[in-house]
Amino acid sequence: MRFFVMLRFVTAGESHGQALIAWISGVPAGLAVDFVFVNGELHRRQLGYGRGGRQKIEKDQVEALAGIRHGQTIGAPIALRIENRDWANWEGAMAVEDMAGAEDARRPLTAPRPGHADLAGALKLNLHDARNVLERASARETAARVAAGAIAKLLLREFGCAVLSHVIAVGKARLERAASWSEIEAACANLESPLRCVDAATEAQMKNEVDAALRAGDTVGGIFEVVAHGIVAGLGSHAQWDEKLDGRLARAVMSIQSVKAVEIGAGAAAATSYGSEVQDEIRYDARRKRFTRPTNRAGGLEGGITNGEDVVVRGYQKPISTLRRALGTADLVTKQPHAAAYERSDICVVPAGGVAGEAMVALALAEAYLEKFGGDSLPETRRNFEAYQRQLDEF
Ligand SMILES: Cc1cc2nc3c(=O)[nH]c(=O)nc-3n(C[C@H](O)[C@H](O)[C@H](O)COP(=O)(O)O)c2cc1C
């Protein structure tokens, strides 16, 4: 276990409750918080072909409750709030205080959806209504992660690092080539892009996969790839298991709802290839005074430490578990066979999963920057960073 964590972040809030909250502690004082950027990130999370009706209701906007004054962080815990507009339709069901007629208003869920947290959570909490479980398990929570991640991205930007993502697979449609950073930037800038894929022909196939799932009353998963560009070499550590940055990134991305596998760089394919096909040879660029690699199959990490190449992390998302053509389940109360519950739901969430992935990667990397460079105020952090850059120049 890690006893002292530089950057801490937690969230609170139910899917149909009043609001989501993100709490972040450890951000140095003096970071300018651009709320247009933060809200833009929240908007990006709401996009994507195959989303359900909820995204038409919500127009996520962040409200800062603490830790920011006159547009800058003050070195105190930051609290952010995102209102749930849908709360208006759930005020009775999700009322905080007990109320008359509470039993009728509850909107219980007793037919657990296979693949969702409903059954496991109901058993854990000894509930015969899974509502309390699913309200919190819901990936609506990723809005709070994205808000916190936006603060982390603003911090990383101070050190020349940017984090973006693109979609490399939806169902059986897969991008079969690598994407350049400029292609990923262009795909992210295009808010009209249905699935944030860098290749138009592949994106059309991906849309077909979503359409087929929609017609069948089914859902479809996929893979997003998060890339951190401009990252400094030497973050993380080889020295202790819980300091290894690859492990911390894997945990951060695996924690996103519906992610079932994480890859770094060549990932699973490396295990079935030869060493000569996997390792990245080392060169030296005298002009930049930096070691470079002609390839980046390591995904920017060796020994749990960044090597200066882009960090590349992929999240594999299973198809979501609320199906219009409901699967079979057993009722929590009667124990009788039943069709699994259906609540207004997405069909494909891979582009949104990627935005959540960016947030989690940005938070993990921001923490790694703060571990290496410290600093209570941004000028102090920057001074330490610049001294390290000089060390690399003189290496
Ligand atoms: C952005 C995003 C949106 C999601 N939307 C839905 C949804 O509408 N319906 C659903 O059943 N699951 C949805 N999920 C997945 C569930 O939240 C997730 O499967 C569930 O919490 C159980 O967790 P697990 O799949 O990680 O085991 C979504 C996931 C993400 C990342």
Short mmCIF file of C-alpha atoms and ligand atoms in Angstrom, two decimals:
data_model
loop_
_atom_site.label_atom_id
_atom_site.label_comp_id
_atom_site.label_asym_id
_atom_site.label_seq_id
_atom_site.Cartn_x
_atom_site.Cartn_y
_atom_site.Cartn_z
CA MET A 1 0.00 0.00 0.00
CA ARG A 2 1.16 3.54 -0.63
CA PHE A 3 1.00 5.68 2.47
CA PHE A 4 1.76 9.04 0.95
CA VAL A 5 0.04 9.86 -2.27
CA MET A 6 0.90 13.16 -4.00
CA LEU A 7 -2.32 13.60 -5.90
CA ARG A 8 -5.53 12.19 -4.53
CA PHE A 9 -8.88 12.14 -6.19
CA VAL A 10 -12.24 10.62 -5.35
CA THR A 11 -15.76 11.07 -6.64
CA ALA A 12 -19.25 10.99 -5.15
CA GLY A 13 -22.70 10.97 -6.64
CA GLU A 14 -25.41 8.70 -7.98
CA SER A 15 -26.44 8.42 -11.60
CA HIS A 16 -29.87 9.96 -10.94
CA GLY A 17 -28.96 11.86 -7.78
CA GLN A 18 -28.68 15.64 -7.60
CA ALA A 19 -25.10 15.93 -8.74
CA LEU A 20 -21.70 14.35 -9.14
CA ILE A 21 -18.77 15.57 -7.12
CA ALA A 22 -15.04 15.30 -7.80
CA TRP A 23 -12.58 16.05 -5.02
CA ILE A 24 -8.89 16.48 -5.88
CA SER A 25 -6.12 17.18 -3.45
CA GLY A 26 -2.42 17.86 -4.11
CA VAL A 27 -2.61 20.22 -7.09
CA PRO A 28 0.02 22.94 -6.62
CA ALA A 29 -1.09 26.54 -6.11
CA GLY A 30 -1.07 28.91 -9.05
CA LEU A 31 -2.44 26.65 -11.79
CA ALA A 32 -4.82 28.62 -14.02
CA VAL A 33 -8.10 26.72 -14.40
CA ASP A 34 -9.69 27.25 -17.77
CA PHE A 35 -13.35 26.34 -17.27
CA VAL A 36 -14.06 26.50 -20.99
CA PHE A 37 -11.55 23.68 -21.36
CA VAL A 38 -13.00 21.69 -18.43
CA ASN A 39 -16.53 22.00 -19.82
CA GLY A 40 -15.24 21.11 -23.27
CA GLU A 41 -13.87 17.87 -21.83
CA LEU A 42 -17.25 17.13 -20.24
CA HIS A 43 -18.90 17.76 -23.60
CA ARG A 44 -16.47 15.37 -25.34
CA ARG A 45 -17.47 12.62 -22.89
CA GLN A 46 -21.10 13.01 -23.94
CA LEU A 47 -20.42 12.50 -27.66
CA GLY A 48 -20.36 9.35 -29.73
CA TYR A 49 -22.49 7.32 -32.08
CA GLY A 50 -24.60 4.80 -30.19
CA ARG A 51 -25.31 6.81 -27.05
CA GLY A 52 -28.67 6.60 -25.28
CA GLY A 53 -31.27 9.27 -24.51
CA ARG A 54 -29.53 10.36 -21.32
CA GLN A 55 -26.98 12.42 -23.25
CA LYS A 56 -29.81 14.51 -24.73
CA ILE A 57 -30.97 15.38 -21.22
CA GLU A 58 -27.60 16.20 -19.69
CA LYS A 59 -25.53 19.26 -20.69
CA ASP A 60 -22.67 18.78 -18.28
CA GLN A 61 -21.17 21.93 -16.82
CA VAL A 62 -18.78 22.12 -13.92
CA GLU A 63 -19.17 24.34 -10.88
CA ALA A 64 -16.12 24.80 -8.64
CA LEU A 65 -17.00 24.72 -4.95
CA ALA A 66 -13.54 24.91 -3.40
CA GLY A 67 -9.82 25.21 -4.04
CA ILE A 68 -9.94 27.75 -6.88
CA ARG A 69 -9.87 31.51 -6.43
CA HIS A 70 -9.86 34.16 -9.15
CA GLY A 71 -9.27 31.44 -11.72
CA GLN A 72 -6.26 29.81 -10.05
CA THR A 73 -5.74 26.89 -7.73
CA ILE A 74 -4.80 27.94 -4.20
CA GLY A 75 -3.04 24.73 -3.11
CA ALA A 76 -6.12 23.52 -1.23
CA PRO A 77 -8.40 20.56 -2.05
CA ILE A 78 -10.48 21.25 -5.14
CA ALA A 79 -14.18 20.32 -5.14
CA LEU A 80 -16.10 20.24 -8.40
CA ARG A 81 -19.84 19.69 -8.90
CA ILE A 82 -21.69 18.59 -12.01
CA GLU A 83 -25.45 18.78 -11.85
CA ASN A 84 -27.57 15.85 -13.01
CA ARG A 85 -30.37 17.40 -15.02
CA ASP A 86 -32.15 14.05 -15.05
CA TRP A 87 -32.55 14.44 -11.27
CA ALA A 88 -35.74 16.40 -12.02
CA ASN A 89 -37.27 13.11 -13.25
CA TRP A 90 -35.97 11.15 -10.25
CA GLU A 91 -36.53 13.49 -7.32
CA GLY A 92 -38.95 11.09 -5.68
CA ALA A 93 -37.04 7.89 -6.39
CA MET A 94 -33.72 9.39 -5.30
CA ALA A 95 -34.95 11.71 -2.54
CA VAL A 96 -32.34 12.28 0.16
CA GLU A 97 -34.82 12.64 3.00
CA ASP A 98 -37.41 10.04 3.80
CA MET A 99 -40.81 11.04 2.52
CA ALA A 100 -44.43 10.04 2.48
CA GLY A 101 -45.13 7.44 -0.22
CA ALA A 102 -41.43 6.50 -0.40
CA GLU A 103 -42.27 2.87 -1.18
CA ASP A 104 -44.16 3.82 -4.35
CA ALA A 105 -41.50 6.28 -5.47
CA ARG A 106 -38.51 3.96 -5.12
CA ARG A 107 -38.35 2.54 -8.66
CA PRO A 108 -36.82 -0.69 -7.41
CA LEU A 109 -34.76 -2.91 -9.68
CA THR A 110 -35.19 -6.57 -8.81
CA ALA A 111 -34.23 -8.22 -12.12
CA PRO A 112 -30.40 -7.92 -12.05
CA ARG A 113 -28.70 -7.37 -15.39
CA PRO A 114 -26.01 -9.95 -16.15
CA GLY A 115 -22.72 -8.07 -16.44
CA HIS A 116 -23.79 -5.05 -14.40
CA ALA A 117 -23.02 -4.60 -10.70
CA ASP A 118 -26.68 -5.32 -9.76
CA LEU A 119 -26.46 -8.87 -8.40
CA ALA A 120 -22.96 -8.78 -6.93
CA GLY A 121 -23.75 -5.48 -5.19
CA ALA A 122 -27.15 -6.63 -3.95
CA LEU A 123 -25.55 -9.71 -2.37
CA LYS A 124 -22.77 -7.59 -0.88
CA LEU A 125 -25.17 -5.06 0.65
CA ASN A 126 -27.97 -7.54 1.43
CA LEU A 127 -30.45 -5.66 -0.73
CA HIS A 128 -33.44 -7.04 -2.63
CA ASP A 129 -33.58 -3.87 -4.71
CA ALA A 130 -30.37 -3.22 -6.67
CA ARG A 131 -31.14 0.49 -7.16
CA ASN A 132 -28.60 1.65 -4.54
CA VAL A 133 -25.91 -0.38 -6.27
CA LEU A 134 -26.52 0.52 -9.88
CA GLU A 135 -26.95 4.21 -9.16
CA ARG A 136 -23.36 4.37 -8.01
CA ALA A 137 -21.90 1.70 -10.32
CA SER A 138 -23.25 3.58 -13.33
CA ALA A 139 -20.66 5.16 -15.60
CA ARG A 140 -22.40 8.50 -15.22
CA GLU A 141 -19.67 8.72 -12.56
CA THR A 142 -17.09 9.10 -15.32
CA ALA A 143 -18.29 12.72 -15.73
CA ALA A 144 -16.69 13.47 -12.35
CA ARG A 145 -13.51 11.66 -13.40
CA VAL A 146 -13.37 13.68 -16.60
CA ALA A 147 -13.72 16.95 -14.64
CA ALA A 148 -10.87 15.94 -12.32
CA GLY A 149 -8.89 14.68 -15.30
CA ALA A 150 -9.27 18.07 -16.99
CA ILE A 151 -7.49 19.69 -14.04
CA ALA A 152 -4.74 17.07 -14.39
CA LYS A 153 -4.52 17.82 -18.12
CA LEU A 154 -4.13 21.53 -17.39
CA LEU A 155 -1.26 20.70 -15.04
CA LEU A 156 0.40 18.41 -17.60
CA ARG A 157 0.05 21.13 -20.23
CA GLU A 158 2.36 23.31 -18.09
CA PHE A 159 5.09 20.71 -18.76
CA GLY A 160 4.40 20.32 -22.46
CA CYS A 161 2.43 17.08 -22.17
CA ALA A 162 -0.98 16.44 -23.77
CA VAL A 163 -3.25 13.40 -23.41
CA LEU A 164 -5.78 12.39 -26.10
CA SER A 165 -7.51 9.22 -27.26
CA HIS A 166 -9.02 7.65 -30.32
CA VAL A 167 -11.14 4.60 -30.99
CA ILE A 168 -9.34 1.67 -32.59
CA ALA A 169 -12.11 -0.95 -32.52
CA VAL A 170 -15.87 -1.21 -32.27
CA GLY A 171 -17.14 -4.78 -32.34
CA LYS A 172 -15.33 -6.55 -35.17
CA ALA A 173 -14.35 -3.36 -37.01
CA ARG A 174 -10.74 -2.53 -36.18
CA LEU A 175 -8.19 0.06 -37.25
CA GLU A 176 -5.36 -2.06 -38.63
CA ARG A 177 -2.66 0.60 -38.67
CA ALA A 178 -0.95 2.91 -36.20
CA ALA A 179 -2.21 6.49 -35.89
CA SER A 180 0.11 9.50 -35.76
CA TRP A 181 -0.23 12.12 -33.02
CA SER A 182 -1.45 14.71 -35.54
CA GLU A 183 -4.16 12.31 -36.76
CA ILE A 184 -5.30 11.75 -33.18
CA GLU A 185 -5.32 15.51 -32.57
CA ALA A 186 -7.44 16.04 -35.70
CA ALA A 187 -9.88 13.27 -34.74
CA CYS A 188 -10.28 14.80 -31.25
CA ALA A 189 -10.76 18.30 -32.65
CA ASN A 190 -13.57 17.08 -34.91
CA LEU A 191 -16.52 17.02 -32.53
CA GLU A 192 -18.77 15.89 -35.39
CA SER A 193 -16.80 12.66 -35.75
CA PRO A 194 -19.21 9.84 -34.86
CA LEU A 195 -16.70 7.47 -33.26
CA ARG A 196 -13.40 9.42 -33.08
CA CYS A 197 -11.57 7.03 -35.37
CA VAL A 198 -8.68 8.45 -37.42
CA ASP A 199 -9.65 6.49 -40.54
CA ALA A 200 -12.93 7.31 -42.32
CA ALA A 201 -13.40 3.88 -43.94
CA THR A 202 -12.84 2.06 -40.63
CA GLU A 203 -15.15 4.49 -38.88
CA ALA A 204 -17.90 3.66 -41.40
CA GLN A 205 -17.46 -0.05 -40.56
CA MET A 206 -17.61 0.81 -36.87
CA LYS A 207 -20.90 2.65 -37.42
CA ASN A 208 -22.27 -0.43 -39.15
CA GLU A 209 -21.38 -2.46 -36.06
CA VAL A 210 -23.34 -0.04 -33.86
CA ASP A 211 -26.30 -0.07 -36.27
CA ALA A 212 -26.34 -3.88 -36.31
CA ALA A 213 -26.34 -3.99 -32.51
CA LEU A 214 -29.13 -1.40 -32.38
CA ARG A 215 -31.27 -3.40 -34.82
CA ALA A 216 -30.70 -6.57 -32.80
CA GLY A 217 -31.55 -4.92 -29.46
CA ASP A 218 -27.95 -5.70 -28.50
CA THR A 219 -24.83 -3.74 -27.46
CA VAL A 220 -21.27 -3.63 -28.76
CA GLY A 221 -17.89 -3.03 -27.14
CA GLY A 222 -14.50 -2.02 -28.47
CA ILE A 223 -11.06 -0.61 -27.79
CA PHE A 224 -9.85 2.93 -27.15
CA GLU A 225 -6.24 4.03 -27.22
CA VAL A 226 -4.97 6.82 -24.98
CA VAL A 227 -1.75 8.57 -25.97
CA ALA A 228 0.26 10.94 -23.77
CA HIS A 229 2.46 13.09 -26.01
CA GLY A 230 5.41 15.24 -24.96
CA ILE A 231 6.02 13.30 -21.77
CA VAL A 232 9.33 13.59 -19.98
CA ALA A 233 11.59 10.55 -19.49
CA GLY A 234 12.11 9.32 -15.92
CA LEU A 235 8.61 9.35 -14.38
CA GLY A 236 7.56 6.39 -12.26
CA SER A 237 10.00 3.92 -10.78
CA HIS A 238 11.51 0.47 -11.24
CA ALA A 239 12.32 0.26 -7.53
CA GLN A 240 9.09 -0.83 -5.87
CA TRP A 241 6.07 -2.72 -7.20
CA ASP A 242 3.49 -0.09 -6.39
CA GLU A 243 5.61 2.74 -7.79
CA LYS A 244 5.81 1.22 -11.27
CA LEU A 245 3.97 3.57 -13.58
CA ASP A 246 2.80 0.87 -15.98
CA GLY A 247 0.99 -0.85 -13.11
CA ARG A 248 -0.52 2.42 -11.92
CA LEU A 249 -1.74 3.28 -15.41
CA ALA A 250 -3.20 -0.20 -15.84
CA ARG A 251 -5.13 0.13 -12.59
CA ALA A 252 -6.34 3.61 -13.49
CA VAL A 253 -7.72 2.49 -16.85
CA MET A 254 -8.99 -0.89 -15.64
CA SER A 255 -11.08 0.94 -13.04
CA ILE A 256 -13.25 2.47 -15.77
CA GLN A 257 -16.67 0.82 -15.95
CA SER A 258 -16.78 -1.96 -18.60
CA VAL A 259 -13.00 -2.03 -19.22
CA LYS A 260 -11.90 -5.67 -19.02
CA ALA A 261 -8.34 -5.54 -20.34
CA VAL A 262 -5.58 -2.96 -20.56
CA GLU A 263 -2.58 -2.95 -22.86
CA ILE A 264 0.56 -0.84 -22.85
CA GLY A 265 2.36 -0.45 -26.16
CA ALA A 266 2.41 -3.71 -28.14
CA GLY A 267 0.57 -5.29 -25.21
CA ALA A 268 -0.79 -8.79 -25.69
CA ALA A 269 0.78 -9.14 -29.15
CA ALA A 270 4.26 -8.85 -27.59
CA ALA A 271 3.74 -12.14 -25.78
CA THR A 272 3.50 -14.06 -29.05
CA SER A 273 6.28 -12.23 -30.92
CA TYR A 274 10.09 -12.53 -30.89
CA GLY A 275 12.24 -10.12 -28.89
CA SER A 276 13.62 -8.57 -32.07
CA GLU A 277 10.04 -7.80 -33.13
CA VAL A 278 9.12 -6.22 -29.82
CA GLN A 279 12.01 -4.20 -28.35
CA ASP A 280 12.65 -0.67 -29.60
CA GLU A 281 16.24 0.02 -30.63
CA ILE A 282 17.95 3.03 -29.07
CA ARG A 283 19.32 6.02 -31.01
CA TYR A 284 20.62 9.43 -29.95
CA ASP A 285 19.36 12.68 -31.44
CA ALA A 286 22.30 15.08 -30.95
CA ARG A 287 20.28 18.13 -32.01
CA ARG A 288 17.57 17.53 -29.39
CA LYS A 289 20.08 16.05 -26.94
CA ARG A 290 17.74 13.17 -26.28
CA PHE A 291 17.74 9.39 -26.73
CA THR A 292 15.05 8.36 -29.22
CA ARG A 293 13.49 5.20 -30.65
CA PRO A 294 12.60 4.48 -34.26
CA THR A 295 9.62 2.45 -32.95
CA ASN A 296 7.52 2.68 -29.78
CA ARG A 297 6.30 -0.83 -29.10
CA ALA A 298 7.04 -0.38 -25.40
CA GLY A 299 4.36 2.31 -25.30
CA GLY A 300 6.75 4.77 -23.67
CA LEU A 301 7.40 2.66 -20.56
CA GLU A 302 10.31 0.41 -19.65
CA GLY A 303 10.80 -0.92 -16.14
CA GLY A 304 7.81 1.07 -14.93
CA ILE A 305 9.57 4.32 -15.97
CA THR A 306 8.75 6.65 -18.86
CA ASN A 307 11.46 6.54 -21.53
CA GLY A 308 10.51 9.79 -23.27
CA GLU A 309 8.43 8.25 -26.06
CA ASP A 310 4.65 8.71 -26.13
CA VAL A 311 2.86 6.71 -23.45
CA VAL A 312 0.30 4.46 -25.16
CA VAL A 313 -2.40 2.73 -23.10
CA ARG A 314 -5.36 0.81 -24.54
CA GLY A 315 -8.61 -0.01 -22.77
CA TYR A 316 -10.74 -2.94 -23.93
CA GLN A 317 -14.41 -2.38 -23.18
CA LYS A 318 -16.92 -5.20 -23.05
CA PRO A 319 -20.34 -4.50 -24.59
CA ILE A 320 -22.51 -2.80 -21.98
CA SER A 321 -24.89 -4.97 -20.06
CA THR A 322 -28.27 -3.25 -20.41
CA LEU A 323 -29.76 -4.92 -23.47
CA ARG A 324 -33.08 -3.98 -25.07
CA ARG A 325 -33.39 -7.68 -26.01
CA ALA A 326 -33.06 -8.58 -22.36
CA LEU A 327 -31.04 -11.58 -21.19
CA GLY A 328 -32.41 -14.06 -18.70
CA THR A 329 -31.96 -13.46 -15.00
CA ALA A 330 -33.40 -14.55 -11.67
CA ASP A 331 -35.52 -12.10 -9.66
CA LEU A 332 -33.88 -10.95 -6.41
CA VAL A 333 -37.15 -11.31 -4.47
CA THR A 334 -39.05 -14.21 -6.04
CA LYS A 335 -35.91 -16.04 -7.30
CA GLN A 336 -38.00 -16.90 -10.37
CA PRO A 337 -36.67 -16.63 -13.94
CA HIS A 338 -37.22 -13.15 -15.34
CA ALA A 339 -36.08 -10.89 -18.18
CA ALA A 340 -33.24 -8.64 -17.00
CA ALA A 341 -34.21 -5.04 -16.29
CA TYR A 342 -33.97 -2.49 -19.08
CA GLU A 343 -33.39 1.19 -18.37
CA ARG A 344 -32.68 3.78 -21.03
CA SER A 345 -29.19 2.86 -22.04
CA ASP A 346 -26.30 3.32 -24.42
CA ILE A 347 -25.48 0.84 -27.19
CA CYS A 348 -21.82 1.70 -27.71
CA VAL A 349 -19.73 3.81 -25.33
CA VAL A 350 -16.20 3.38 -26.66
CA PRO A 351 -15.59 7.05 -27.60
CA ALA A 352 -16.82 8.12 -24.13
CA GLY A 353 -14.74 5.36 -22.54
CA GLY A 354 -11.72 6.86 -24.30
CA VAL A 355 -12.40 10.30 -22.81
CA ALA A 356 -12.66 8.70 -19.36
CA GLY A 357 -9.42 6.85 -20.21
CA GLU A 358 -7.71 10.16 -21.01
CA ALA A 359 -8.82 11.52 -17.64
CA MET A 360 -7.50 8.51 -15.72
CA VAL A 361 -4.20 8.50 -17.61
CA ALA A 362 -3.84 12.27 -17.09
CA LEU A 363 -4.46 11.89 -13.35
CA ALA A 364 -1.93 9.05 -13.05
CA LEU A 365 0.68 11.00 -15.04
CA ALA A 366 0.03 14.25 -13.17
CA GLU A 367 0.67 12.37 -9.96
CA ALA A 368 3.92 10.99 -11.39
CA TYR A 369 5.04 14.51 -12.38
CA LEU A 370 4.30 15.79 -8.89
CA GLU A 371 6.16 12.87 -7.32
CA LYS A 372 9.25 13.64 -9.36
CA PHE A 373 9.16 17.43 -9.31
CA GLY A 374 7.22 18.23 -6.13
CA GLY A 375 6.44 21.85 -5.41
CA ASP A 376 3.69 23.56 -3.46
CA SER A 377 3.29 26.24 -6.10
CA LEU A 378 3.46 25.89 -9.85
CA PRO A 379 6.59 28.09 -10.18
CA GLU A 380 8.36 25.78 -7.73
CA THR A 381 7.29 22.68 -9.66
CA ARG A 382 8.34 24.32 -12.91
CA ARG A 383 11.74 25.29 -11.51
CA ASN A 384 12.40 21.71 -10.48
CA PHE A 385 11.20 20.46 -13.87
CA GLU A 386 13.48 22.87 -15.73
CA ALA A 387 16.48 21.86 -13.62
CA TYR A 388 15.80 18.24 -14.55
CA GLN A 389 15.52 19.17 -18.23
CA ARG A 390 19.00 20.74 -17.94
CA GLN A 391 20.24 17.50 -16.35
CA LEU A 392 18.91 15.58 -19.35
CA ASP A 393 20.54 18.08 -21.73
CA GLU A 394 23.88 17.61 -20.00
CA PHE A 395 23.59 13.83 -19.64
C1 LIG B 1 -18.96 5.90 -20.74
C2 LIG B 1 -19.68 4.66 -20.28
C3 LIG B 1 -21.06 4.59 -20.39
C4 LIG B 1 -21.74 3.44 -19.98
N1 LIG B 1 -23.09 3.38 -20.16
C5 LIG B 1 -23.74 2.25 -19.81
C6 LIG B 1 -25.15 2.13 -20.02
O1 LIG B 1 -25.80 3.04 -20.56
N2 LIG B 1 -25.75 0.98 -19.64
C7 LIG B 1 -25.05 -0.05 -19.08
O2 LIG B 1 -25.64 -1.08 -18.76
N3 LIG B 1 -23.74 0.03 -18.87
C8 LIG B 1 -23.07 1.15 -19.20
N4 LIG B 1 -21.72 1.22 -18.99
C9 LIG B 1 -21.01 0.10 -18.34
C10 LIG B 1 -21.40 -0.14 -16.89
O3 LIG B 1 -21.30 1.04 -16.12
C11 LIG B 1 -20.55 -1.25 -16.29
O4 LIG B 1 -20.59 -2.37 -17.12
C12 LIG B 1 -21.07 -1.65 -14.91
O5 LIG B 1 -20.87 -0.57 -14.01
C13 LIG B 1 -20.38 -2.89 -14.34
O6 LIG B 1 -19.01 -2.70 -14.23
P1 LIG B 1 -17.95 -3.59 -15.03
O7 LIG B 1 -18.46 -3.77 -16.43
O8 LIG B 1 -16.70 -2.77 -15.01
O9 LIG B 1 -17.81 -4.89 -14.31
C14 LIG B 1 -21.01 2.36 -19.41
C15 LIG B 1 -19.62 2.44 -19.31
C16 LIG B 1 -18.95 3.57 -19.74
C17 LIG B 1 -17.46 3.64 -19.63
#
